[in-house]
Each structure stands twice: as C-alpha cells, then as structure tokens.
Amino acid sequence: MTGDKPRPPDPERRTTLHPSFVIRRSSFVILLILLAAFALRVWHLTGLPPGLTHDEANHGREAIGVLNGVFLYFFPLNYGSEPLYSYTVALFMALLGRGVLALRLVNVIFGTAVIAATYVWASPRLGRPVALLGAALMAVSFWPLASSREALRAGMLPFFMALAVYAFWRMTNDELRMTHEAKSAAPEPASKLVTRRSSLVILFGLAVALTLHVYLAARVSWLLFPAYLAYLALVDRAAFRRAWWPALAGLLLAAALVAPMFLYLRAHPEMQTRLDMLDQPLQDIAAGHFGPIWLNARDALLAFVWPGFGDQFLAYNIPGRPVLDAVSAVFFVAGLLVCLWRWRRPAHAFLLLWLLTGILPSLVTGPTANTTRNMAALPAVYLIVAVGAVVTVGRVVERMTNDELRVTNEERSSLITRRSSLVALLVLWVAFVSARDYFVRWGDSAAVRGAYQHTLVKSIHHLQAGYPDADPVLFSTVYPGPAHDSSIALVVAADSPPLSETARWVDARYALILPPATTLAVMPYSTPPHPTFIPLLGALETVDLRPDDLDPRFTIYQIDPGQSRALVRSVLAPGPAANFNGAIELLGARWLQDGVRPGQTAELLTLWRVLDPARAGPVVPPSFTTDAVLFTHVLDGAGGNLTQRDALDAPSWAWQSGDLIAQVHPMTVPAWAAPGQYTTVVGLYDRGAGARLPVIGGGDTAAAPPLLISP
C-alpha cells in the first residue's frame, strides 16, 4: 500500500462490468418497475376512486357521443376541453365496451408509458441510476399514481411532453451521428442522417401539437424548448447553431397542426370558458400589482414540499398534502441545488427549465388544482428528486468507506450495492407512504366518497342488480342538470338505457316528474321528497351505506300513476291550460298555505304537462340541450315584484312528452309586506338568452292564484 491518497469514488460512475450485462440488468429493472406501476394503477380500478366526478363523467359522455356520431373539434363540457382524451376514450370504449373501465384505463396506459419514456430520455443523459430511480419514484409516488387512476385529460399530458423532450434532444444535440459512430466505425451517409433527423423533427412537432390537444396547461409548457435554445445561445454557441433550425422546424410544424383548433376556438369562443381564471392574475400584472402574483408563486412552490400548502381540492388530493412526501421533498431540494450547481451541464439545466415551464400555470394562479395544472412538469419533478437522491446517497456511501484504502473494482461494486440498497429503501418508503395515503387515507374518506358521487353510483348498481326491468326510472339529486349526475349514469349504466338515456332527473325537495307509466324513483338522503309528494310515493326499500357518508342511504320508491290523480284534481284549474310555445302547458296551481304572514315562506305548487320538449328553447352548449327556467313573480301592485323564485328543479333537458311535472316554488315574504292579496304570475324563459317562452294566444305569463298575506 502506498501513501498516496486514493481518488474518491464517483457516486455516479458506472461499474466496470461488461456493458451488455449492465444493459440487460437495467432492462430487467425497468421492466419490473413498469410492471409494478401498471399493477398499482390497474388494481381495483373501477372501485377506487369510489365513483366518478362530474368532470370524469363528462369525458365519458363526450366519448359516448363520439361513438354515437357526434364529432367535435373542441368539447364545451368541463368549461371547454381539448379533444384528444375523449377521442382516445371512445377508442377504448369501442374495444372494451362502454363503461368506467375503458374511461379510466386510458390514463393507466399513458401513466405507465410516461415512465418508460422518461427512463429512455434520462438514462443516457443523467445516468442509469438517476433514470431508474426517477422511473421507480414515478411508479409509486402519490401524484403520478393518483393522476393515472383519474379519468381526466390532463393525465395524458406527461407522456406526450416526455415524447416531445426525447425527440427534441435526439434531433438537436448531434446524438444521431454520435449514436451511429458508437455502433460503427464507418460514418453514416448524409442522406440517412437527414432522413432520420427529419423523422425526429416530425415526431417532435407532432408530440408538441398533441400536448396542445390534451390540456390547457400545454399552451405554456412548449416554451421549454425555446427557453433551452436561449440557454444554448448563452453557454454553447456551436450546439445552438446545430439545434435552432430543427427545433424551429418542429415548432412550426406543431403550430400548423394546432392552428385549426385555435381558429375554431376563435370562431366559437363559447366553447371555452376556463381562461376566465387567468383574468384576475393578468389584470394584476397589467396594473403593476405583483404582490398577489408573488404570493401565488410562493404557495405554488411550497405545494411541492410543505404540509398545508398542497392542493386543497379533495377530489384529486388529500387537502393540503404536498406533492412529495417528507423524504422525497428533502431530495427534491437537494436535486434543485445540484442542478443549479451543474447549470452548465445541458441535461441539468434542461431539468430546471422543464420544471419551471411545467409549473408556470400554478406560479400565476396559485396552488389550487396544481395536481392537474402542473402535469407537464411531472417527469422533471421526479428526475430532480432522483438527481438529489443519487448524489446525496453517493456522498454518504463514500464517507462510509475507508479513505485510506484505494478503491478496487470489488470495493466499487460494494459501494454500488450499498448505494442501491439505500435507494431501494427510499423507493419502498415512498411506496408505503403513497399506498397508505392514496388507498386508505384518501380513498376511504367520506368526503372523497361524496365528491365522487358514491351514493349515486351505488344506487345505479343496486337498480341494475335488483330491478333490471325497471322502466321508467326517476333519480332525485342535488345536481339534476345535463352535465352532472346524468353524465355519471350514462357512463356507469351505459348498457341500461332506462338508467342512462331515458331516466328522469329532479331535485325531489322541490319537484317531481310523474310519467304516464308506473315509475321507480331513487331518492338519496340529501334530497328527500317534499312533504306534498310523499302521498304519491310507495316505499319499496331503503339501502344503508356507511353511516359517516355524506349521503348515508337512499330509498327506492314506486310511483303509481293512479296515485297522482288526487294531486292533479287538487291543483287542476278550470278553463283551458296555458300553452307555452307548444312545449309545456300549465294545468293549474295552488298555494300550499291558506295564508302567510310577513317574514314567512310561502309555497306555490304548480302542475305542468310536457307537450313537446324540443320547443322548450334553443339547444345550447355546453350540453347541447334546452335549458328552460320557471319563474314565479308575486307582483307588488306598483310595477315590481314583492317576491319571486326562478328555478326549474325538473330540468327541461330530461322532459318527455306526456310527463306531468309538479314544481314547488318557495318564496320568502318580505317582513315589511302589507296584508292583502297579491297577483301572482308564472312563466318560463331560456337561461342563456333570457328570452321568455310565449303563451299561445298572447302574452308570456300565466296567472296563478293570488298570494294572501295575513296581518
């Protein structure tokens, strides 16, 4: 042994094992990672999340519409959504059948594929240890696990972003020539090199265009590529000269491919409303008020590492849970410092730019819903964690060795084994925390079950199993609108038309639909029937769910048309019915109280018969249905309204000819109202335009019994 001080081992240096063995071993490890990732994502997929959110169900509605021949360039539901996800879901439904499995499986596939794409990009540029660890963390961490099990279009974005990154680096960093020369001593013919580079330019442009057809956040994430070109212009002019023209060609191709969508949106601005969220931040910037923006940026960055600052939206996260667990957060900060220290290394600088451009939407709008808005940055986040972990663990292992000894090949293998063991412990820890938080803490939460409309889903399954021949069916819900709970029924019960297509929807606290035939009605705890309707309902059974659920039970009733005749007789007015535009006619009305005092609530019961639902108003986005509203005005005698209510709790989109609609209109009488009789009128108008439906014969209102206010 000499007295020379040995050179410390490089924690990122590869072993002297034969390269083919290393490649085979790495391939085996990444295959295991991908299998584990797929297993975590597909396990109990139709049961957890415990139902469907309205956003998820609306994507399913769009996909089913595609299968039914409704082809749109941009979908207006969910405040406007890019088309690629819904068309992909339609393809999966065509192959696997319509339902929740096909809807959710799309992101399972793309959420697994992005792990492979990230590894392929990172391995030759950041080293196999970083690439493997980054892939493993993406496989087991809470954020990518949750987003891969959600049926949201943002879940596709990381894959196409990683694909664009891979193509960009291959075409701009002279890697085509270097890869060929590493495999062969003979130079590659220029024509083949041009052909391969042109193919990568096309792949890059296509991938960028696809990101813009997936999710709104991609409208800023593409800035990663010109930002990196600017970096090259500062630190490596030769690399910049090689890179700028293929990058520009790819971006121009992407612009050409995405231009039709933006031209369509320019011609149809009503198809997209989510941009309104940017109005206030942009106004603050224009006015020079940067305080709110700095606070948003601070909170968005802390959302990655600090408890309490994470996404508060419980449908996609444990409210306040940071993106990273405590250990990963430490390595994330370490990785940021390493990348900053190595900023002259292109791959490390690129990671920083990828992170920054990927989280730019949250830096402007704050941490709310950042689990979806930051999806473009997802691969970069876990690669930065991996960089910090590999370097930190490598340094720790280095200090654990005897510095007085030279490091032999055997000892280097021992160092690598120790490092691998520590890294494996990190992955196991993250997997444990993520599985506990996702499958137990989050997935078993009563609030999450409520957000995913678990009671409605269970009631649909119960009807399918216990009442397979029920038709017609009525659902009572807080959300009877066309793009809400009905979308969930359309996806969950796609093979049962009475539940998914012809069911009636009401909020039974205020309205009831009485079809001509015997009807099965499902009413949850949250929307019990109004007392006036109870005599019409024959209870069949009550199904109890968990006692801590927000909707812990639902009751199934039978509505017999014979039972509704007494209600009709009690309300029916003498003389001809008021016919509103041939769509619906008012059969009668009566006050449920003989008289009310000032400050009390008066309830008017109106009874209607549906004539032609198509004449209830214009078909309007986002659901492309009619959207009529009933109004009840109690006139004050001086040209104004004493009190009023505008609501239709049996929405017009679900009307069917021949149905009777009973609507209760509760109205608070002002405390200052004088005793007397007050004229009352009712009518309908279109919610979007505000245009009233005309009464055939003249006018746009019909008279109801006057309101009697007692002293």
Short mmCIF file of C-alpha atoms in Angstrom, two decimals, residues 378-556:
data_model
loop_
_atom_site.label_atom_id
_atom_site.label_comp_id
_atom_site.label_asym_id
_atom_site.label_seq_id
_atom_site.Cartn_x
_atom_site.Cartn_y
_atom_site.Cartn_z
CA LEU A 378 -44.30 15.63 -13.58
CA PRO A 379 -41.33 13.74 -15.15
CA ALA A 380 -38.95 16.59 -14.33
CA VAL A 381 -40.03 16.69 -10.68
CA TYR A 382 -39.16 13.05 -10.04
CA LEU A 383 -35.93 13.20 -12.05
CA ILE A 384 -34.85 16.13 -9.88
CA VAL A 385 -35.66 14.07 -6.79
CA ALA A 386 -33.60 11.23 -8.27
CA VAL A 387 -30.66 13.53 -9.01
CA GLY A 388 -30.68 14.74 -5.41
CA ALA A 389 -31.01 11.22 -4.01
CA VAL A 390 -28.28 9.63 -6.17
CA VAL A 391 -25.78 12.38 -5.45
CA THR A 392 -26.60 12.58 -1.73
CA VAL A 393 -26.64 8.83 -1.17
CA GLY A 394 -23.44 8.53 -3.20
CA ARG A 395 -21.69 11.03 -0.96
CA VAL A 396 -22.95 9.27 2.15
CA VAL A 397 -21.71 5.90 0.93
CA GLU A 398 -18.39 7.45 0.00
CA ARG A 399 -17.92 8.72 3.54
CA MET A 400 -18.77 5.27 4.88
CA THR A 401 -15.70 3.82 3.13
CA ASN A 402 -12.15 3.80 4.45
CA ASP A 403 -10.46 6.78 2.80
CA GLU A 404 -7.05 5.24 3.49
CA LEU A 405 -7.70 2.41 1.04
CA ARG A 406 -7.62 2.57 -2.69
CA VAL A 407 -10.96 1.70 -4.22
CA THR A 408 -10.69 -1.53 -6.17
CA ASN A 409 -13.24 -2.84 -8.61
CA GLU A 410 -14.61 -5.16 -5.94
CA GLU A 411 -14.88 -2.31 -3.45
CA ARG A 412 -16.54 -0.15 -6.07
CA SER A 413 -19.10 -2.92 -6.59
CA SER A 414 -19.64 -2.94 -2.83
CA LEU A 415 -20.21 0.82 -2.88
CA ILE A 416 -22.74 0.44 -5.64
CA THR A 417 -24.50 -2.32 -3.71
CA ARG A 418 -24.72 -0.10 -0.63
CA ARG A 419 -25.98 2.81 -2.68
CA SER A 420 -28.54 0.60 -4.39
CA SER A 421 -29.75 -0.69 -1.03
CA LEU A 422 -30.27 2.83 0.31
CA VAL A 423 -32.05 3.86 -2.87
CA ALA A 424 -34.27 0.77 -2.67
CA LEU A 425 -35.18 1.71 0.90
CA LEU A 426 -36.16 5.17 -0.37
CA VAL A 427 -38.41 3.66 -3.04
CA LEU A 428 -40.01 1.27 -0.54
CA TRP A 429 -40.64 4.14 1.87
CA VAL A 430 -42.26 6.26 -0.84
CA ALA A 431 -44.35 3.28 -1.97
CA PHE A 432 -45.57 2.66 1.58
CA VAL A 433 -46.47 6.31 2.21
CA SER A 434 -48.16 6.71 -1.16
CA ALA A 435 -50.17 3.47 -0.88
CA ARG A 436 -51.29 4.39 2.64
CA ASP A 437 -52.24 7.93 1.66
CA TYR A 438 -53.99 7.01 -1.59
CA PHE A 439 -55.71 3.70 -0.92
CA VAL A 440 -56.53 4.27 2.77
CA ARG A 441 -56.45 7.90 3.90
CA TRP A 442 -57.76 9.40 0.68
CA GLY A 443 -59.67 6.56 -0.92
CA ASP A 444 -61.57 5.65 2.27
CA SER A 445 -62.51 9.23 3.14
CA ALA A 446 -66.22 10.03 3.44
CA ALA A 447 -65.61 13.43 1.83
CA VAL A 448 -63.94 11.78 -1.17
CA ARG A 449 -66.83 9.31 -1.49
CA GLY A 450 -69.13 12.32 -1.61
CA ALA A 451 -67.04 14.12 -4.22
CA TYR A 452 -67.12 11.02 -6.41
CA GLN A 453 -70.92 10.69 -6.06
CA HIS A 454 -70.54 7.28 -4.45
CA THR A 455 -74.17 7.07 -3.32
CA LEU A 456 -75.46 7.67 -6.85
CA VAL A 457 -73.12 5.03 -8.27
CA LYS A 458 -74.19 2.50 -5.62
CA SER A 459 -77.86 3.22 -6.31
CA ILE A 460 -77.34 2.63 -10.04
CA HIS A 461 -75.59 -0.68 -9.36
CA HIS A 462 -78.39 -1.64 -6.96
CA LEU A 463 -81.04 -0.95 -9.59
CA GLN A 464 -79.12 -2.93 -12.20
CA ALA A 465 -78.91 -5.93 -9.86
CA GLY A 466 -82.31 -5.81 -8.16
CA TYR A 467 -84.60 -4.08 -10.67
CA PRO A 468 -83.20 -4.93 -14.11
CA ASP A 469 -86.55 -4.38 -15.88
CA ALA A 470 -87.41 -1.05 -14.25
CA ASP A 471 -88.57 1.49 -16.85
CA PRO A 472 -89.11 4.39 -16.48
CA VAL A 473 -86.77 5.44 -13.65
CA LEU A 474 -86.54 8.75 -11.83
CA PHE A 475 -83.47 9.99 -9.94
CA SER A 476 -83.55 12.71 -7.32
CA THR A 477 -80.30 14.59 -6.85
CA VAL A 478 -78.79 17.90 -5.89
CA TYR A 479 -77.34 18.05 -9.43
CA PRO A 480 -80.13 17.22 -11.92
CA GLY A 481 -78.51 19.23 -14.71
CA PRO A 482 -77.50 17.59 -18.01
CA ALA A 483 -73.72 17.72 -17.41
CA HIS A 484 -73.75 16.46 -13.85
CA ASP A 485 -75.18 13.32 -12.28
CA SER A 486 -76.83 12.24 -15.51
CA SER A 487 -73.36 12.00 -17.08
CA ILE A 488 -72.37 9.60 -14.30
CA ALA A 489 -75.41 7.42 -15.02
CA LEU A 490 -74.62 7.49 -18.73
CA VAL A 491 -71.15 6.03 -18.10
CA VAL A 492 -71.90 3.68 -15.20
CA ALA A 493 -75.06 2.23 -16.76
CA ALA A 494 -74.15 2.56 -20.43
CA ASP A 495 -75.74 -0.82 -21.19
CA SER A 496 -79.04 0.06 -19.42
CA PRO A 497 -80.91 2.71 -21.46
CA PRO A 498 -83.68 3.22 -18.85
CA LEU A 499 -80.99 4.35 -16.41
CA SER A 500 -78.55 6.07 -18.75
CA GLU A 501 -80.68 7.57 -21.52
CA THR A 502 -84.39 7.87 -20.65
CA ALA A 503 -84.28 8.37 -16.88
CA ARG A 504 -85.92 11.48 -15.48
CA TRP A 505 -83.92 13.79 -13.19
CA VAL A 506 -85.28 16.04 -10.45
CA ASP A 507 -84.47 17.55 -7.10
CA ALA A 508 -87.36 15.98 -5.16
CA ARG A 509 -87.13 18.59 -2.42
CA TYR A 510 -88.92 20.89 -4.87
CA ALA A 511 -90.05 18.93 -7.94
CA LEU A 512 -91.37 15.59 -9.09
CA ILE A 513 -91.94 14.14 -12.57
CA LEU A 514 -94.91 11.81 -12.97
CA PRO A 515 -94.50 9.72 -16.15
CA PRO A 516 -97.57 8.04 -17.65
CA ALA A 517 -96.36 4.57 -16.60
CA THR A 518 -95.50 3.12 -13.19
CA THR A 519 -92.15 4.60 -12.22
CA LEU A 520 -89.29 3.58 -9.95
CA ALA A 521 -87.83 6.57 -8.08
CA VAL A 522 -84.45 6.70 -6.29
CA MET A 523 -84.13 9.38 -3.63
CA PRO A 524 -80.99 9.78 -1.50
CA TYR A 525 -80.76 11.18 1.99
CA SER A 526 -79.59 14.55 0.62
CA THR A 527 -82.74 15.18 -1.46
CA PRO A 528 -85.76 13.76 0.39
CA PRO A 529 -89.16 14.28 -1.23
CA HIS A 530 -91.15 17.38 -0.42
CA PRO A 531 -93.98 16.57 2.04
CA THR A 532 -96.52 17.29 -0.70
CA PHE A 533 -95.12 14.43 -2.77
CA ILE A 534 -94.97 11.78 -0.05
CA PRO A 535 -98.58 10.53 -0.58
CA LEU A 536 -97.62 9.74 -4.20
CA LEU A 537 -94.68 7.54 -3.22
CA GLY A 538 -94.76 3.92 -2.16
CA ALA A 539 -91.51 2.99 -0.40
CA LEU A 540 -90.02 -0.33 -1.57
CA GLU A 541 -86.73 -0.39 0.34
CA THR A 542 -84.06 1.76 1.96
CA VAL A 543 -80.43 0.87 1.35
CA ASP A 544 -77.97 1.93 4.04
CA LEU A 545 -74.37 2.77 3.18
CA ARG A 546 -71.64 3.85 5.58
CA PRO A 547 -73.00 5.93 8.47
CA ASP A 548 -70.26 8.54 8.01
CA ASP A 549 -71.08 9.08 4.32
CA LEU A 550 -72.36 12.50 3.37
CA ASP A 551 -75.26 10.61 1.74
CA PRO A 552 -75.55 7.56 4.02
CA ARG A 553 -78.64 5.94 2.44
CA PHE A 554 -81.04 6.01 -0.46
CA THR A 555 -84.68 4.93 -0.72
CA ILE A 556 -86.36 3.33 -3.69
#
